[in-house]
Every structure is written in C-alpha cells, then in structure tokens.
C-alpha cells in the first residue's frame, strides 16, 4: 500500500504538468478580448491571428487593436519574424507583472508550432506608472512654437521642461566604415582585411515637432522604451514629454534644419500612463 500511495501522487504531478499530455491549448482571441477577459482561458494562454504590429524592437513588439495597445515579449522576436515567409499566429501567455503584457510562447506557421524562448526579465520591460502616482508639476511647461523667433530661453539648460508635439522617426543609413573610423579614431584595424564587408548600419533619430520647431531626442538604450516611441510616431498623434536640453543650436543650424536643441528624456506619456526611461 505504501508503494501505491507514493506512485499515485507522482503520476498526478506529471500529468498535471503536461509532461505526459499533448501540446498546450490556446484559446482563439483578439487583443481586446484578452485585455477585457471576455475570452476565458484557464491557463491564460491565447492564440492571436494576424495581430496588428505597430512597432517592433529586438525582443519586443507593440500590438494594437483599435485603441488597445499591448506589449509582446519574446527572445529574438524581431530576427525570428524576419525569417518567415508568411504571417504566423502568435501563441501567447497573459502576464500580469510588473503590469499586464503578453509573453510569446510559440509561433504557429502553416499549422506547425515553433517554440520561442521568453527568458526576458521583468526589468527589461519599459517602466510604466499610473499618472496619479507621478507628478509633472516640477517640469516647466513650454510651447515649442514660442521658440520660433528667438530660440529657446538662455537659461533653459537649468530647467526640466514639459513640451507637446508630434514625434517623428527618421532612419539614417550610415556607411559602416564611417562608424569604424569614428570609434577607432581613424586607426586601421590589423584584422580588417580578414573580415567580410559589413552591411550599412541604421541609426534611428526621434524629433519632437510643433509649428516647424524641432528638438531631437538623445538616443535611448532601452529597447522597450524605443518600442513605445516607435509606436507613438506610427500613430501620428501628439505626445507630451519631459526632460532637459543638453544642447541648444545656433541661428544658422535652426534655419537650415529646424532643430533647436537636443533633449534628454526623463518621462513621456503613453496610453494613459507615464513611461520613465532608466
């Protein structure tokens, strides 16, 4: 009897974990249905067919269904999607920490499942906080249009500013030799002759614009934050953001480019929340 009492719990544990069963089941649902809970899954796993991807950055995609946005995370997601010849279905798990988002468990391509690792830590996600828990009162609210005639105020570098405008995303194609020269100070690499010719590099610039006045955003190293910026620029809607100018430009540069300075971003609004770059 002792043997039977021991074996039964083991069998129950193995079968409950799905080790002896088939593939995990996923409920068909739209992004809005997952967010609202109108489609129920006991395992919180769902099958998304051809969701609208408004932005993708490395291990993250930003999905949209009407006014509903959701972050999807999966290891090597962008590179994996580029290898596919047809649109896959996304097999996802609803995740609640540190805030609701989706974890990609597999791609379904022509009826076949391709497992995806989702080893990303929660800390890799962009930091999003509720508006009621974050105050923007310490920012000085400014209108970019007021700078059009005389440029930014002389003492602006001492202030955190809050500005509103349309976000423009510009992709610059750069010769990789220029990057090598700038990084190495022009010195020749002794192994350069043994390397394959590198492909052109892409550098992404973001500009906030209002009434022909632009400020460029300093580069942000967080892929999750860049995902949100790309999503905002794709909607064409205005965004409010805060930070401080690390550089201002002279009259000639403003006249030629419309760019009035370089802004280091410390906060911006996204989908009713505040994103805080680290």
Tab-separated table of C-alpha atoms in Angstrom:
chain	number	residue	atom	x	y	z
A	1	UNK	CA	0.000	0.000	0.000
A	2	UNK	CA	2.900	2.352	0.695
A	3	UNK	CA	4.079	1.921	-2.895
A	4	UNK	CA	0.655	2.767	-4.286
A	5	UNK	CA	0.372	5.838	-2.104
A	6	UNK	CA	3.784	7.008	-3.387
A	7	UNK	CA	3.222	6.311	-7.083
A	8	UNK	CA	-0.183	7.952	-7.354
A	9	UNK	CA	0.940	11.485	-6.403
A	10	UNK	CA	3.872	11.237	-8.808
A	11	UNK	CA	1.614	10.275	-11.704
A	12	UNK	CA	-0.793	13.064	-10.775
A	13	UNK	CA	2.061	15.596	-10.667
A	14	UNK	CA	3.460	14.548	-14.047
A	15	UNK	CA	0.114	14.603	-15.809
A	16	UNK	CA	-0.868	17.939	-14.244
A	17	UNK	CA	2.334	19.497	-15.591
A	18	UNK	CA	1.517	18.268	-19.069
A	19	UNK	CA	4.607	16.086	-19.325
A	20	UNK	CA	2.560	13.080	-20.460
A	21	UNK	CA	-0.040	15.053	-22.381
A	22	UNK	CA	-0.070	16.819	-25.738
A	23	UNK	CA	0.621	20.423	-26.627
A	24	UNK	CA	-0.800	23.225	-24.509
A	25	UNK	CA	-4.169	24.546	-25.586
A	26	UNK	CA	-4.595	28.167	-26.687
A	27	UNK	CA	-7.947	29.950	-26.901
A	28	UNK	CA	-8.551	31.991	-30.067
A	29	UNK	CA	-8.949	35.638	-29.084
A	30	UNK	CA	-8.348	39.195	-30.229
A	31	UNK	CA	-6.131	41.600	-28.323
A	32	UNK	CA	-9.169	43.430	-26.933
A	33	UNK	CA	-10.768	40.166	-25.796
A	34	UNK	CA	-7.590	39.174	-23.955
A	35	UNK	CA	-7.375	42.571	-22.248
A	36	UNK	CA	-11.042	42.603	-21.220
A	37	UNK	CA	-11.156	38.946	-20.165
A	38	UNK	CA	-14.187	38.263	-22.389
A	39	UNK	CA	-12.472	35.108	-23.688
A	40	UNK	CA	-11.574	32.811	-20.806
A	41	UNK	CA	-8.552	30.518	-20.672
A	42	UNK	CA	-7.793	28.521	-17.536
A	43	UNK	CA	-4.083	28.697	-18.347
A	44	UNK	CA	-4.204	32.341	-19.551
A	45	UNK	CA	-2.883	31.186	-22.945
A	46	UNK	CA	-4.290	32.556	-26.194
A	47	UNK	CA	-3.893	32.328	-29.977
A	48	UNK	CA	-3.653	35.660	-31.798
A	49	UNK	CA	-4.151	35.500	-35.562
A	50	UNK	CA	-2.520	38.276	-37.629
A	51	UNK	CA	-2.453	40.914	-34.892
A	52	UNK	CA	-1.569	44.461	-35.936
A	53	UNK	CA	2.087	45.076	-35.143
A	54	UNK	CA	2.667	48.828	-34.959
A	55	UNK	CA	6.282	48.652	-33.793
A	56	UNK	CA	8.980	46.080	-33.186
A	57	UNK	CA	12.310	46.448	-31.373
A	58	UNK	CA	14.576	43.417	-30.875
A	59	UNK	CA	12.762	41.255	-28.271
A	60	UNK	CA	9.560	43.315	-28.172
A	61	UNK	CA	6.566	44.076	-30.359
A	62	UNK	CA	3.820	46.608	-29.756
A	63	UNK	CA	0.399	45.280	-30.773
A	64	UNK	CA	-2.727	47.346	-31.351
A	65	UNK	CA	-6.428	46.576	-31.612
A	66	UNK	CA	-8.329	49.839	-32.062
A	67	UNK	CA	-7.301	51.989	-29.090
A	68	UNK	CA	-5.966	48.972	-27.187
A	69	UNK	CA	-2.167	48.577	-27.025
A	70	UNK	CA	-0.270	45.614	-25.614
A	71	UNK	CA	3.431	44.797	-25.323
A	72	UNK	CA	4.508	41.354	-26.541
A	73	UNK	CA	7.897	39.988	-25.452
A	74	UNK	CA	9.838	37.054	-26.856
A	75	UNK	CA	13.537	36.296	-27.126
A	76	UNK	CA	14.853	37.215	-30.598
A	77	UNK	CA	11.354	38.157	-31.789
A	78	UNK	CA	12.335	40.685	-34.448
A	79	UNK	CA	15.005	38.458	-36.006
A	80	UNK	CA	12.674	35.441	-35.981
A	81	UNK	CA	9.833	37.257	-37.752
A	82	UNK	CA	12.208	38.435	-40.479
A	83	UNK	CA	12.937	34.798	-41.408
A	84	UNK	CA	9.271	33.897	-42.018
A	85	UNK	CA	7.662	33.921	-45.465
A	86	UNK	CA	4.090	34.066	-44.161
A	87	UNK	CA	2.266	35.732	-41.272
A	88	UNK	CA	2.245	33.498	-38.193
A	89	UNK	CA	-0.289	33.121	-35.427
A	90	UNK	CA	1.063	34.168	-32.024
A	91	UNK	CA	0.648	31.718	-29.142
A	92	UNK	CA	0.894	33.879	-26.051
A	93	UNK	CA	0.521	33.804	-22.294
A	94	UNK	CA	-1.076	36.696	-20.443
A	95	UNK	CA	1.326	38.043	-17.833
A	96	UNK	CA	0.499	40.448	-15.031
A	97	UNK	CA	3.824	41.561	-13.565
A	98	UNK	CA	5.068	44.296	-13.387
A	99	UNK	CA	1.978	45.261	-15.428
A	100	UNK	CA	-0.214	43.400	-17.949
A	101	UNK	CA	1.656	42.297	-21.075
A	102	UNK	CA	1.959	39.189	-23.247
A	103	UNK	CA	4.758	36.629	-23.317
A	104	UNK	CA	5.262	34.795	-26.606
A	105	UNK	CA	5.469	31.023	-26.135
A	106	UNK	CA	5.386	29.898	-29.779
A	107	UNK	CA	4.704	30.950	-33.352
A	108	UNK	CA	2.277	28.902	-35.413
A	109	UNK	CA	3.453	28.800	-39.031
A	110	UNK	CA	1.308	26.875	-41.550
A	111	UNK	CA	-0.117	24.775	-38.734
A	112	UNK	CA	3.238	23.967	-37.138
A	113	UNK	CA	4.359	25.334	-33.778
A	114	UNK	CA	7.770	26.910	-33.374
A	115	UNK	CA	8.581	27.364	-29.669
A	116	UNK	CA	10.020	30.719	-28.604
A	117	UNK	CA	12.089	31.315	-25.502
A	118	UNK	CA	10.761	34.004	-23.161
A	119	UNK	CA	13.639	34.303	-20.767
A	120	UNK	CA	13.413	38.105	-20.572
A	121	UNK	CA	13.451	39.526	-17.073
A	122	UNK	CA	10.659	41.839	-15.977
A	123	UNK	CA	13.272	44.572	-15.548
A	124	UNK	CA	13.794	44.588	-19.327
A	125	UNK	CA	10.291	45.944	-19.889
A	126	UNK	CA	9.841	49.715	-20.115
A	127	UNK	CA	8.899	51.286	-16.786
A	128	UNK	CA	5.255	52.414	-16.914
A	129	UNK	CA	3.498	54.066	-13.969
A	130	UNK	CA	-0.009	55.372	-13.427
A	131	UNK	CA	-0.468	59.109	-13.944
A	132	UNK	CA	-1.944	59.501	-10.460
A	133	UNK	CA	1.303	58.238	-8.917
A	134	UNK	CA	3.579	60.559	-10.890
A	135	UNK	CA	3.507	64.335	-10.834
A	136	UNK	CA	4.735	66.521	-13.666
A	137	UNK	CA	4.438	69.685	-11.570
A	138	UNK	CA	8.204	70.127	-11.256
A	139	UNK	CA	8.508	70.449	-15.061
A	140	UNK	CA	8.264	73.905	-16.608
A	141	UNK	CA	5.589	73.688	-19.291
A	142	UNK	CA	6.704	75.321	-22.546
A	143	UNK	CA	5.391	75.690	-26.078
A	144	UNK	CA	7.903	74.931	-28.811
A	145	UNK	CA	6.182	77.443	-31.095
A	146	UNK	CA	7.295	80.244	-28.715
A	147	UNK	CA	10.913	79.499	-29.650
A	148	UNK	CA	10.382	80.110	-33.341
A	149	UNK	CA	11.610	83.708	-33.440
A	150	UNK	CA	14.402	83.854	-30.862
A	151	UNK	CA	15.162	80.245	-29.981
A	152	UNK	CA	14.993	78.659	-26.507
A	153	UNK	CA	15.441	80.870	-23.402
A	154	UNK	CA	19.072	81.461	-22.404
A	155	UNK	CA	18.713	79.722	-19.022
A	156	UNK	CA	16.745	76.722	-20.301
A	157	UNK	CA	19.524	74.200	-19.555
A	158	UNK	CA	18.836	74.726	-15.851
A	159	UNK	CA	15.207	73.634	-16.149
A	160	UNK	CA	13.282	70.417	-16.620
A	161	UNK	CA	10.772	71.221	-19.357
A	162	UNK	CA	7.463	69.639	-20.423
A	163	UNK	CA	6.599	70.013	-24.114
A	164	UNK	CA	3.977	68.673	-26.529
A	165	UNK	CA	4.355	67.886	-30.206
A	166	UNK	CA	4.303	65.242	-32.914
A	167	UNK	CA	7.015	62.602	-32.779
A	168	UNK	CA	8.923	61.979	-35.997
A	169	UNK	CA	11.082	58.877	-36.514
A	170	UNK	CA	13.929	59.214	-39.019
A	171	UNK	CA	16.146	56.292	-40.013
A	172	UNK	CA	19.642	57.286	-41.125
A	173	UNK	CA	21.629	54.833	-43.259
A	174	UNK	CA	25.286	55.066	-42.307
A	175	UNK	CA	28.360	53.669	-44.049
A	176	UNK	CA	29.856	51.171	-41.555
A	177	UNK	CA	33.348	52.422	-42.422
A	178	UNK	CA	32.379	55.812	-41.001
A	179	UNK	CA	31.358	54.164	-37.737
A	180	UNK	CA	34.630	52.225	-37.560
A	181	UNK	CA	36.661	55.359	-38.227
A	182	UNK	CA	34.784	57.363	-35.595
A	183	UNK	CA	35.120	54.618	-32.980
A	184	UNK	CA	38.783	53.931	-33.611
A	185	UNK	CA	39.925	57.480	-34.152
A	186	UNK	CA	40.878	56.658	-37.745
A	187	UNK	CA	43.314	53.866	-36.877
A	188	UNK	CA	43.416	50.835	-39.164
A	189	UNK	CA	42.325	47.505	-37.742
A	190	UNK	CA	45.112	44.968	-38.250
A	191	UNK	CA	42.475	42.278	-38.866
A	192	UNK	CA	40.295	44.374	-41.196
A	193	UNK	CA	41.442	42.533	-44.319
A	194	UNK	CA	40.181	39.224	-42.917
A	195	UNK	CA	36.650	40.487	-42.181
A	196	UNK	CA	33.673	40.389	-44.512
A	197	UNK	CA	32.378	43.722	-45.790
A	198	UNK	CA	29.893	44.937	-43.144
A	199	UNK	CA	26.356	45.912	-44.112
A	200	UNK	CA	25.178	49.530	-43.894
A	201	UNK	CA	24.086	50.461	-40.391
A	202	UNK	CA	20.809	52.087	-39.411
A	203	UNK	CA	20.693	54.872	-36.842
A	204	UNK	CA	17.262	55.961	-35.615
A	205	UNK	CA	16.603	59.594	-34.696
A	206	UNK	CA	13.481	60.934	-32.990
A	207	UNK	CA	12.354	64.550	-33.298
A	208	UNK	CA	9.560	66.283	-31.417
A	209	UNK	CA	7.994	68.938	-33.668
A	210	UNK	CA	5.462	71.706	-33.198
A	211	UNK	CA	4.894	74.589	-35.613
A	212	UNK	CA	8.136	73.863	-37.533
A	213	UNK	CA	10.209	73.908	-34.329
A	214	UNK	CA	12.024	70.616	-33.695
A	215	UNK	CA	14.043	69.213	-30.834
A	216	UNK	CA	15.947	65.967	-31.239
A	217	UNK	CA	15.740	63.317	-28.520
A	218	UNK	CA	19.005	61.965	-27.183
A	219	UNK	CA	19.411	58.236	-28.002
A	220	UNK	CA	17.823	55.850	-25.503
A	221	UNK	CA	19.414	52.442	-24.965
A	222	UNK	CA	16.305	50.634	-23.708
A	223	UNK	CA	14.676	48.597	-26.483
A	224	UNK	CA	11.365	48.614	-24.613
A	225	UNK	CA	11.299	52.417	-24.439
A	226	UNK	CA	12.260	52.736	-28.111
A	227	UNK	CA	9.370	50.380	-28.884
A	228	UNK	CA	6.933	52.832	-27.306
A	229	UNK	CA	8.481	55.812	-29.108
A	230	UNK	CA	8.194	53.967	-32.415
A	231	UNK	CA	4.578	53.161	-31.618
A	232	UNK	CA	3.783	56.797	-30.803
A	233	UNK	CA	5.379	58.028	-34.034
A	234	UNK	CA	3.374	55.492	-36.069
A	235	UNK	CA	0.047	56.831	-34.760
A	236	UNK	CA	0.745	60.412	-35.845
A	237	UNK	CA	-0.759	61.673	-32.576
A	238	UNK	CA	0.764	64.267	-30.283
A	239	UNK	CA	2.781	63.238	-27.264
A	240	UNK	CA	3.741	65.077	-24.068
A	241	UNK	CA	7.241	64.508	-22.778
A	242	UNK	CA	9.618	65.963	-20.255
A	243	UNK	CA	13.363	66.306	-19.877
A	244	UNK	CA	16.115	68.861	-20.180
A	245	UNK	CA	18.061	70.310	-23.094
A	246	UNK	CA	21.676	69.199	-23.132
A	247	UNK	CA	22.423	71.329	-26.211
A	248	UNK	CA	20.879	74.289	-27.985
A	249	UNK	CA	21.581	75.193	-31.592
A	250	UNK	CA	22.580	78.482	-33.184
A	251	UNK	CA	20.539	80.534	-35.627
A	252	UNK	CA	22.177	79.065	-38.733
A	253	UNK	CA	21.503	75.479	-37.667
A	254	UNK	CA	17.933	76.325	-36.711
A	255	UNK	CA	17.385	77.979	-40.073
A	256	UNK	CA	18.850	75.062	-42.047
A	257	UNK	CA	17.442	72.101	-40.098
A	258	UNK	CA	14.631	73.410	-37.931
A	259	UNK	CA	16.304	71.709	-34.948
A	260	UNK	CA	16.541	73.907	-31.851
A	261	UNK	CA	18.284	71.566	-29.432
A	262	UNK	CA	18.934	68.093	-28.043
A	263	UNK	CA	16.623	66.797	-25.306
A	264	UNK	CA	17.428	64.131	-22.731
A	265	UNK	CA	14.071	62.500	-21.991
A	266	UNK	CA	13.119	61.695	-18.406
A	267	UNK	CA	9.386	60.995	-18.846
A	268	UNK	CA	6.672	60.810	-21.505
A	269	UNK	CA	3.021	59.865	-21.782
A	270	UNK	CA	1.955	56.595	-23.357
A	271	UNK	CA	-1.534	55.055	-23.469
A	272	UNK	CA	-2.709	56.868	-20.356
A	273	UNK	CA	0.426	56.092	-18.365
A	274	UNK	CA	3.859	57.672	-17.845
A	275	UNK	CA	6.974	55.980	-19.192
A	276	UNK	CA	10.163	56.606	-17.209
A	277	UNK	CA	13.357	55.784	-19.110
A	278	UNK	CA	16.046	54.462	-16.789
